PDB file of C-alpha atoms in Angstrom:
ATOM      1  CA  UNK A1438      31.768  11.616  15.959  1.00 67.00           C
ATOM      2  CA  UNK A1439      33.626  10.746  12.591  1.00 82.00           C
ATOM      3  CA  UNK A1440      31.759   9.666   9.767  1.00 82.00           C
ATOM      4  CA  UNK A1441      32.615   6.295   8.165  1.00 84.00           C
ATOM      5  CA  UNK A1442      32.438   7.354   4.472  1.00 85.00           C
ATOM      6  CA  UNK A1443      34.684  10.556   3.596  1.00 89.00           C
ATOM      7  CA  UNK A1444      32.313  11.325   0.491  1.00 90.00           C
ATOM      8  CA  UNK A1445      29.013  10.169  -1.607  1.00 91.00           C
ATOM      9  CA  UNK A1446      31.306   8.390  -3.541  1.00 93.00           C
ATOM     10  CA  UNK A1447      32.536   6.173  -0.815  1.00 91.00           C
ATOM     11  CA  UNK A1448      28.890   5.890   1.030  1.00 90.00           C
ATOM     12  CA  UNK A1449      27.276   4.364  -2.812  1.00 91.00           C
ATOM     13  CA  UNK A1450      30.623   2.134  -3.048  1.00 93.00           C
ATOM     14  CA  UNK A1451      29.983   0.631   0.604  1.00 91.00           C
ATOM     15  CA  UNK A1452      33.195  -0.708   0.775  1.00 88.00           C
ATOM     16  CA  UNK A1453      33.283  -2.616  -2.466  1.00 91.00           C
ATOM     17  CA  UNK A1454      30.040  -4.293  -1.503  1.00 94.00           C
ATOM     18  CA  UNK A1455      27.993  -1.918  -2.861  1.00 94.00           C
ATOM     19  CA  UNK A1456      25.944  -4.947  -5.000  1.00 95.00           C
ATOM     20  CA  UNK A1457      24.931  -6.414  -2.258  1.00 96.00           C
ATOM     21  CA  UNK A1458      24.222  -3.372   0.527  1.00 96.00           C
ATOM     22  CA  UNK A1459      22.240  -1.886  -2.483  1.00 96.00           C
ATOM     23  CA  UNK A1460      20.366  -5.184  -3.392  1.00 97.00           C
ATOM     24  CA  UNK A1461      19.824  -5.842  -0.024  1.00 97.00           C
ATOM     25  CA  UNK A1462      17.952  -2.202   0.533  1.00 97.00           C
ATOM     26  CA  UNK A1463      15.887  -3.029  -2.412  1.00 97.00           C
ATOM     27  CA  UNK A1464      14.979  -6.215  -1.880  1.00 97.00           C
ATOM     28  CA  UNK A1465      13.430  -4.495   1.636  1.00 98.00           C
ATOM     29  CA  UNK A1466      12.047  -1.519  -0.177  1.00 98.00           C
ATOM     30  CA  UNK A1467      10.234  -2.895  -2.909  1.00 98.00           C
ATOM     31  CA  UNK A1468       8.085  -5.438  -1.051  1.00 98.00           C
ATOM     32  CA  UNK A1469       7.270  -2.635   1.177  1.00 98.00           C
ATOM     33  CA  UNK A1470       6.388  -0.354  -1.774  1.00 98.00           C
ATOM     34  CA  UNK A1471       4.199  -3.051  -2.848  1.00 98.00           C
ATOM     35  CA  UNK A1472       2.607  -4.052   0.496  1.00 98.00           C
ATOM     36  CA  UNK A1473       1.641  -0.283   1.376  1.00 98.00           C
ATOM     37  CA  UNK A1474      -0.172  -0.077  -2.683  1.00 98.00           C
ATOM     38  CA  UNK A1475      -1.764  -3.528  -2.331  1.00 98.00           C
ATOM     39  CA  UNK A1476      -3.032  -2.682   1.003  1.00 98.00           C
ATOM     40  CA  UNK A1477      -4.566   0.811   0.041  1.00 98.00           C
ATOM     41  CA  UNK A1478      -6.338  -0.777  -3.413  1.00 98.00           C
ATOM     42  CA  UNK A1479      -7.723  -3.203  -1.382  1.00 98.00           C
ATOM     43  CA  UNK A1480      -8.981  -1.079   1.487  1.00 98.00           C
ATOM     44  CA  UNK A1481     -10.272   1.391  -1.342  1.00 98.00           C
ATOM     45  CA  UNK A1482     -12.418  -2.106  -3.014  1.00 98.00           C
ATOM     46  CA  UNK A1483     -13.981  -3.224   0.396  1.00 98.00           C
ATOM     47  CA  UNK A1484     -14.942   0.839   1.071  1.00 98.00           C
ATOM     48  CA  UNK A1485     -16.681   0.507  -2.466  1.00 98.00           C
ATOM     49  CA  UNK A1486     -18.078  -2.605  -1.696  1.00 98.00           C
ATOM     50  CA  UNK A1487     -19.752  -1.488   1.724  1.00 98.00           C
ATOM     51  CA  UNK A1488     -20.669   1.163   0.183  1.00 98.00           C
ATOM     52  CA  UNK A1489     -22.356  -0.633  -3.057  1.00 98.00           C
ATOM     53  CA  UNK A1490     -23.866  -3.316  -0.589  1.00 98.00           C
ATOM     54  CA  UNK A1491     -25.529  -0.578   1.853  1.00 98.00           C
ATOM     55  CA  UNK A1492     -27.224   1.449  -0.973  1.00 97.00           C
ATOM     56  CA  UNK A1493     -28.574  -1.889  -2.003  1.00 98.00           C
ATOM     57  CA  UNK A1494     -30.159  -2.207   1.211  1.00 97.00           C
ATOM     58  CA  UNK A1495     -31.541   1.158   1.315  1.00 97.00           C
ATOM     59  CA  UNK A1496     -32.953   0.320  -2.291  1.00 96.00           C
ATOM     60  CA  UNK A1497     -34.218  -3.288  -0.803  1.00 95.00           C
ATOM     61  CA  UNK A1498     -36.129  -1.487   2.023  1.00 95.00           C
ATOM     62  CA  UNK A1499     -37.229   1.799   0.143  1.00 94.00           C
ATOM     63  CA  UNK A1500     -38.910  -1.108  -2.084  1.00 94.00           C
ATOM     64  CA  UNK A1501     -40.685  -3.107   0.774  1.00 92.00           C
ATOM     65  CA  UNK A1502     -41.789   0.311   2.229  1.00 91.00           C
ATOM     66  CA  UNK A1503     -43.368   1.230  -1.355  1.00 89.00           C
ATOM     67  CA  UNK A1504     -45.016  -2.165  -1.282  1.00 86.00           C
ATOM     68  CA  UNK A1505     -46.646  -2.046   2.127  1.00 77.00           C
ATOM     69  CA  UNK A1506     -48.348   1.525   1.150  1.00 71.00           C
ATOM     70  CA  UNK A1507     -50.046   0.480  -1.778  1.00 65.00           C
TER      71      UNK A1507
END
């Protein structure tokens, strides 16, 4: 199997299209990037906000058991 760039030269210059290959990777990359860090900050904020919203119901019903006792 031959390889179709002789050197790391060649393989960056992509044939004199190098602008465009190169563009082309990051215009695939970067949305990616950004998808994969939106995702995780958002699945971090609904975590947090399960986890806010069931301590409030333990607090809610802690406080209704207090009030039946007395």
């Amino acid at each position: 199997m031959n390889s179709a760039f002789l050197n790391w030269a060649d393989f960056f210059a992509m044939g004199g299209y190098a602008f465009y290959v190169w563009l082309a990777v990051a215009l695939t990359f970067v949305p990616l990037l950004v998808l994969v860090m939106h995702t995780r900050m958002q699945r971090r904020t609904i975590l947090n906000a399960v986890m806010r919203q069931q301590a409030r119901e333990k607090r809610i019903q802690a406080a209704q058991q207090a009030e039946g006792t007395e």
